[in-house]
Tab-separated table of C-alpha atoms in Angstrom:
chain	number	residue	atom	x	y	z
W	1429	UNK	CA	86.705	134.279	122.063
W	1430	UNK	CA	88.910	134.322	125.461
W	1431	UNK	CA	91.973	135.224	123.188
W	1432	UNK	CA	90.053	137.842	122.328
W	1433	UNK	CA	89.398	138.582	126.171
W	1434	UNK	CA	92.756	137.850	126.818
W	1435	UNK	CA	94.339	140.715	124.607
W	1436	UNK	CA	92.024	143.212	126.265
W	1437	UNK	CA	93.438	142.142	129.798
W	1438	UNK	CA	96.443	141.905	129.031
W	1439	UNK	CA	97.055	145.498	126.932
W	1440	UNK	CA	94.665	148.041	129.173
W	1441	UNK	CA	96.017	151.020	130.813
W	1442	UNK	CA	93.845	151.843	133.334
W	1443	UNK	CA	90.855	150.719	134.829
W	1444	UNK	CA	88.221	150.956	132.571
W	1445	UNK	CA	84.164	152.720	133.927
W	1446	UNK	CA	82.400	150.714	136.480
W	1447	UNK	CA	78.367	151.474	136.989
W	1448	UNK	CA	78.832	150.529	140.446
W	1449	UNK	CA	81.011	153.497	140.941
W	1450	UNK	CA	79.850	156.372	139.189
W	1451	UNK	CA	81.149	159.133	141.220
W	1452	UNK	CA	84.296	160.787	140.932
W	1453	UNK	CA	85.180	159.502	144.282
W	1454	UNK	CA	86.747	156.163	143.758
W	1455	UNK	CA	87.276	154.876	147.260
W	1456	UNK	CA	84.911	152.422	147.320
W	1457	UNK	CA	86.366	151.152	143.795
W	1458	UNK	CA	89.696	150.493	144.798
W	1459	UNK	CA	88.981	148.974	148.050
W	1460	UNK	CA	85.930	146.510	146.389
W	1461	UNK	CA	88.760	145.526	143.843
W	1462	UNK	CA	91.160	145.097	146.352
W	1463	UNK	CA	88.856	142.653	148.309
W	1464	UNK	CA	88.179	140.793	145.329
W	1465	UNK	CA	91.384	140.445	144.326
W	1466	UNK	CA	91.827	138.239	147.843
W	1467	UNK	CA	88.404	136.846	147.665
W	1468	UNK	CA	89.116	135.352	143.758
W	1469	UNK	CA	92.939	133.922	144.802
W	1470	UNK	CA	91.588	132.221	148.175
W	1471	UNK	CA	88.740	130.947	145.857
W	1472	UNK	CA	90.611	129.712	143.377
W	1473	UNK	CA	93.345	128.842	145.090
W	1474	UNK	CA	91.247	126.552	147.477
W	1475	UNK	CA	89.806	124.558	144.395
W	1476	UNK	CA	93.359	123.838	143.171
W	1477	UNK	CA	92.900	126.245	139.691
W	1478	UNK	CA	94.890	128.608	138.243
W	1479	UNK	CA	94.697	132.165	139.525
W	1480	UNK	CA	95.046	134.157	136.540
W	1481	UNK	CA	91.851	135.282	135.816
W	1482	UNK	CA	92.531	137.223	139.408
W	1483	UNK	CA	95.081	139.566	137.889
W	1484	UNK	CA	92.069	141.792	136.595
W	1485	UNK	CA	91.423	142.419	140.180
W	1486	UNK	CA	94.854	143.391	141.315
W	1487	UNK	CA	95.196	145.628	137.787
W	1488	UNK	CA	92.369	147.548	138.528
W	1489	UNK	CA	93.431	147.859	142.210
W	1490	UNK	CA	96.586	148.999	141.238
W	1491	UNK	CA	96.223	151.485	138.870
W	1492	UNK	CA	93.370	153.177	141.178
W	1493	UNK	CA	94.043	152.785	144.693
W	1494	UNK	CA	97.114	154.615	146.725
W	1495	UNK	CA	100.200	152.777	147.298
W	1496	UNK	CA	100.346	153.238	150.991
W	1497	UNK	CA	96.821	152.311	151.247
W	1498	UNK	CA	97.282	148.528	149.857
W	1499	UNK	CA	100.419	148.093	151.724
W	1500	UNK	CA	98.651	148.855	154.581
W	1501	UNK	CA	95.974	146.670	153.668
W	1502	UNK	CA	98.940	144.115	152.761
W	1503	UNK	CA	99.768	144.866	156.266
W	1504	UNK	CA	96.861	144.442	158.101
W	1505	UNK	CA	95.972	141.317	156.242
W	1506	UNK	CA	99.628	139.739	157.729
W	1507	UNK	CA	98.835	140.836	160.660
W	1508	UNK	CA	95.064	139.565	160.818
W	1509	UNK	CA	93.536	142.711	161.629
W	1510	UNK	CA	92.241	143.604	158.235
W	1511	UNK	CA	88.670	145.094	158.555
W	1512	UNK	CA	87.625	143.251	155.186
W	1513	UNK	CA	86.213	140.347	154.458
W	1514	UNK	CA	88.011	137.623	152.353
């Protein structure tokens, strides 16, 4: 069954429909994916596990969310003024 999961992950093109965000606006999308992106590796990472399962997250941020906006973020987050919670 997870190889099965596995092969979905790993051969998608772009993020695939989210109920949360049904509008044509996806704003809200890319910056909830980008947050848990952060959230799942400082989870994760805290409990000594493998982060893998938190490359969804930074997929699905990547194929929908501006470059200049994560590096930004990426910015911000070195900087510790990110507005976000992680």
């Amino acid at each position: 069954m997870s190889g099965v999961i596995e092969e979905k992950i790993k051969n998608y093109r772009t993020a695939p429909f989210d109920a949360r965000f049904p509008n044509t606006n996806q704003t809200r999308n890319c910056f909830q994916n980008y947050l848990d992106f952060h959230r799942c590796n400082k989870a994760l990472s805290d409990k000594g596990q493998d982060v893998a399962p938190c490359d969804w997250y930074q997929r699905v941020y990547k194929s929908i969310c501006p470059m200049s906006w994560v590096a930004k973020w990426d910015d911000q987050i070195e900087a510790g003024s990110f507005p976000g919670k992680i």
